[in-house]
Amino acid sequence: MTATELPVPATTAAPAPGRMRDLVIKYGFIVVTLALFAYFSASEPAFRNSATLLDILRYVSVAALLGLGVTVTLAVGGMDMSVGAVAGLAVSVAAKMMVVYNQVGAIAILVVLAAGALAGLGNALLIVALKVPDMLATLGTMFVIQGLKLIVVDGQSISPGMTLPGGRTAPGRFTAGFLKIDRGSVAGIPVSVLIFLVLTVAAWVFLARTRWGRVLYAIGANPKAARLAGIRVGLYRSLAYVLSGVLASIGGLILAARIGQGDVSAGTSQLLEAVAVALVGTSVLGRGKPNAWGTALGAVLIGIISSGLTIAGLPYYTQDVVEGAVLIIALVFSFTLSRGRRS
C-alpha cells in the first residue's frame, strides 16, 4: 500500500469541550436574549406584538446612548461615571432654554449639545492634563454636574406656567417639534428608536471601521506602546470623553422630550443602566472588548427583562436583582471564560 492509499482518519463528530466553550462565549448572550423574548412572548400575550418591541427599544434608547458613550471611554481603557449627570443636566438646560427663556427647540438642542461637549472637555482636562485616574475624575465631575443641574433650575423642577422667582410666570413651553424627539415617529418607528439605531451604526463604524477607532482600541490595550508608536494618546483620550459627553446629552434630550419638563431628578438612575449595558456588551459575540453592537444588544436584553418582568407583574424591586444577576453573568463571560480561552 502506497502512502496515497492510506485511509484518512475520520474527523471527530462530537465537538471538543474547548469548542463548546467558544460557542457559549460567542453566542451565549444572543441565545439568552432570544430565549427570554420567546419565553415572555409565550407566557404573556401582551408581549407578542410589534408595539411592545418598539416600546422596549424606546424605553432602552436613553440607557443605550449613554452606554455608547461609556463604550467609547472603555475603548481607551477609561470609564465615564458622569454620563447620568450629563443627561440630567441636559434635561435641566433644555427646560431652562425653552420654558424660562422662551427659545425654540433648535436653540435648546444646540445649547444642550454644547453643554455635553463641555462636560466631556472637563473630564478630559482632569484625566489627560491633570493625570487624575479616569473613574475618580468622572466621579468628581458627576457630583459637580449634579450640583450645576440644580443651580441651572434654582433647585426646582421647571414646567410650563410655573411661577418664577420675582413672581413672573414662565413664558415658554416645550415646543411640539422638540417633544417629537421621543413622542414622534417616522413610518411607525419612534424617533428616539431611530436616533438609537443610527447612532449605534455610527458608533460601530467609528470604532470598528475607521483609523480613529482602531487607535482608541490600541490606546486601551497598551497606552505606553501607543505613545511610543507616535499616537497622540492625550488627544484621542480627550476625544473619547467629549464623544461620551455629547452622546449623554443626546440621551438627555430624549429624556427631556419624554417627561416634558425639567425634572431635577432626571438622569439620576441612568448611570447604572448605562454602565451595565456597556459591560454586558463586552461579552457579546465573545469580543471581550467594548463594542457598539454589543452595547445595543445589552440594552435590548435588559429592556426585555424589565418589560417582561413588569408585564408579568413582578415587583419593581425584584427587577434590580435580576438585572444585577445578568450583569454578573456578563462579567463572568467577559473576564473569566474569555480569559480562560485566551490562556
mmCIF file of N, CA and C in Angstrom, residues 4 28 30 53 68 70 84 96 129 153 158 161 192 196-197 201-202 224 246-248 276 287 290 296 309 313 327 338:
data_model
loop_
_atom_site.group_PDB
_atom_site.id
_atom_site.type_symbol
_atom_site.label_atom_id
_atom_site.label_comp_id
_atom_site.label_asym_id
_atom_site.label_seq_id
_atom_site.Cartn_x
_atom_site.Cartn_y
_atom_site.Cartn_z
ATOM 1 N N THR A 4 -0.267 7.214 -0.710
ATOM 2 C CA THR A 4 -1.502 7.874 -1.148
ATOM 3 C C THR A 4 -2.730 7.019 -0.892
ATOM 4 N N GLY A 28 -23.657 32.855 23.491
ATOM 5 C CA GLY A 28 -24.476 32.629 24.677
ATOM 6 C C GLY A 28 -25.458 33.747 24.950
ATOM 7 N N ILE A 30 -26.628 36.046 22.919
ATOM 8 C CA ILE A 30 -27.654 36.177 21.878
ATOM 9 C C ILE A 30 -28.736 35.121 22.089
ATOM 10 N N LEU A 53 -42.376 45.507 21.234
ATOM 11 C CA LEU A 53 -40.959 45.521 20.885
ATOM 12 C C LEU A 53 -40.464 46.951 20.674
ATOM 13 N N LEU A 68 -23.370 53.825 24.965
ATOM 14 C CA LEU A 68 -22.428 54.006 23.855
ATOM 15 C C LEU A 68 -21.304 54.965 24.252
ATOM 16 N N VAL A 70 -20.194 55.384 27.328
ATOM 17 C CA VAL A 70 -19.328 54.609 28.220
ATOM 18 C C VAL A 70 -18.456 53.659 27.400
ATOM 19 N N GLY A 84 -24.758 59.849 33.509
ATOM 20 C CA GLY A 84 -26.102 60.064 34.049
ATOM 21 C C GLY A 84 -26.318 61.513 34.459
ATOM 22 N N LYS A 96 -34.785 74.962 30.822
ATOM 23 C CA LYS A 96 -34.482 76.371 31.093
ATOM 24 C C LYS A 96 -34.558 77.197 29.811
ATOM 25 N N ALA A 129 -4.791 66.155 31.285
ATOM 26 C CA ALA A 129 -3.852 67.215 31.667
ATOM 27 C C ALA A 129 -3.403 67.086 33.124
ATOM 28 N N VAL A 153 -31.609 75.345 37.433
ATOM 29 C CA VAL A 153 -33.080 75.453 37.586
ATOM 30 C C VAL A 153 -33.458 75.958 38.971
ATOM 31 N N ILE A 158 -38.767 72.467 36.455
ATOM 32 C CA ILE A 158 -39.326 73.511 35.592
ATOM 33 C C ILE A 158 -40.447 72.927 34.753
ATOM 34 N N GLY A 161 -45.814 77.379 32.666
ATOM 35 C CA GLY A 161 -46.776 78.090 33.505
ATOM 36 C C GLY A 161 -46.368 78.250 34.943
ATOM 37 N N SER A 192 -37.051 58.367 18.775
ATOM 38 C CA SER A 192 -35.970 58.026 19.717
ATOM 39 C C SER A 192 -35.324 56.692 19.355
ATOM 40 N N PHE A 196 -31.439 56.067 18.288
ATOM 41 C CA PHE A 196 -30.678 54.994 18.924
ATOM 42 C C PHE A 196 -29.997 54.115 17.868
ATOM 43 N N LEU A 197 -30.759 53.703 16.843
ATOM 44 C CA LEU A 197 -30.203 52.811 15.822
ATOM 45 C C LEU A 197 -29.144 53.518 14.971
ATOM 46 N N VAL A 201 -25.126 52.516 14.738
ATOM 47 C CA VAL A 201 -24.389 52.240 13.495
ATOM 48 C C VAL A 201 -23.196 53.189 13.364
ATOM 49 N N ALA A 202 -23.420 54.473 13.681
ATOM 50 C CA ALA A 202 -22.330 55.456 13.581
ATOM 51 C C ALA A 202 -21.192 55.092 14.540
ATOM 52 N N LYS A 224 1.152 52.850 26.684
ATOM 53 C CA LYS A 224 2.580 53.152 26.553
ATOM 54 C C LYS A 224 3.071 52.792 25.153
ATOM 55 N N VAL A 246 -21.238 64.178 24.611
ATOM 56 C CA VAL A 246 -22.239 64.528 23.594
ATOM 57 C C VAL A 246 -23.323 63.443 23.511
ATOM 58 N N LEU A 247 -22.906 62.169 23.531
ATOM 59 C CA LEU A 247 -23.896 61.085 23.488
ATOM 60 C C LEU A 247 -24.802 61.126 24.720
ATOM 61 N N ALA A 248 -24.225 61.438 25.879
ATOM 62 C CA ALA A 248 -25.052 61.531 27.098
ATOM 63 C C ALA A 248 -26.043 62.688 26.982
ATOM 64 N N ALA A 276 -24.060 49.148 32.942
ATOM 65 C CA ALA A 276 -24.427 47.737 32.807
ATOM 66 C C ALA A 276 -24.483 47.315 31.340
ATOM 67 N N ARG A 287 -16.380 39.038 22.022
ATOM 68 C CA ARG A 287 -15.389 40.060 21.687
ATOM 69 C C ARG A 287 -14.405 40.272 22.837
ATOM 70 N N PRO A 290 -15.090 46.374 24.568
ATOM 71 C CA PRO A 290 -16.282 47.198 24.328
ATOM 72 C C PRO A 290 -16.562 47.359 22.846
ATOM 73 N N ALA A 296 -25.621 47.804 22.271
ATOM 74 C CA ALA A 296 -27.023 47.867 21.842
ATOM 75 C C ALA A 296 -27.765 46.597 22.240
ATOM 76 N N LEU A 309 -40.668 41.316 33.068
ATOM 77 C CA LEU A 309 -40.994 41.186 34.491
ATOM 78 C C LEU A 309 -42.109 42.149 34.891
ATOM 79 N N GLY A 313 -45.946 41.179 36.213
ATOM 80 C CA GLY A 313 -46.456 41.635 37.492
ATOM 81 C C GLY A 313 -45.495 41.507 38.658
ATOM 82 N N LEU A 327 -25.878 41.170 34.777
ATOM 83 C CA LEU A 327 -24.598 41.872 34.682
ATOM 84 C C LEU A 327 -23.460 40.994 35.194
ATOM 85 N N SER A 338 -13.648 34.080 28.887
ATOM 86 C CA SER A 338 -12.838 34.550 27.762
ATOM 87 C C SER A 338 -11.360 34.514 28.094
#
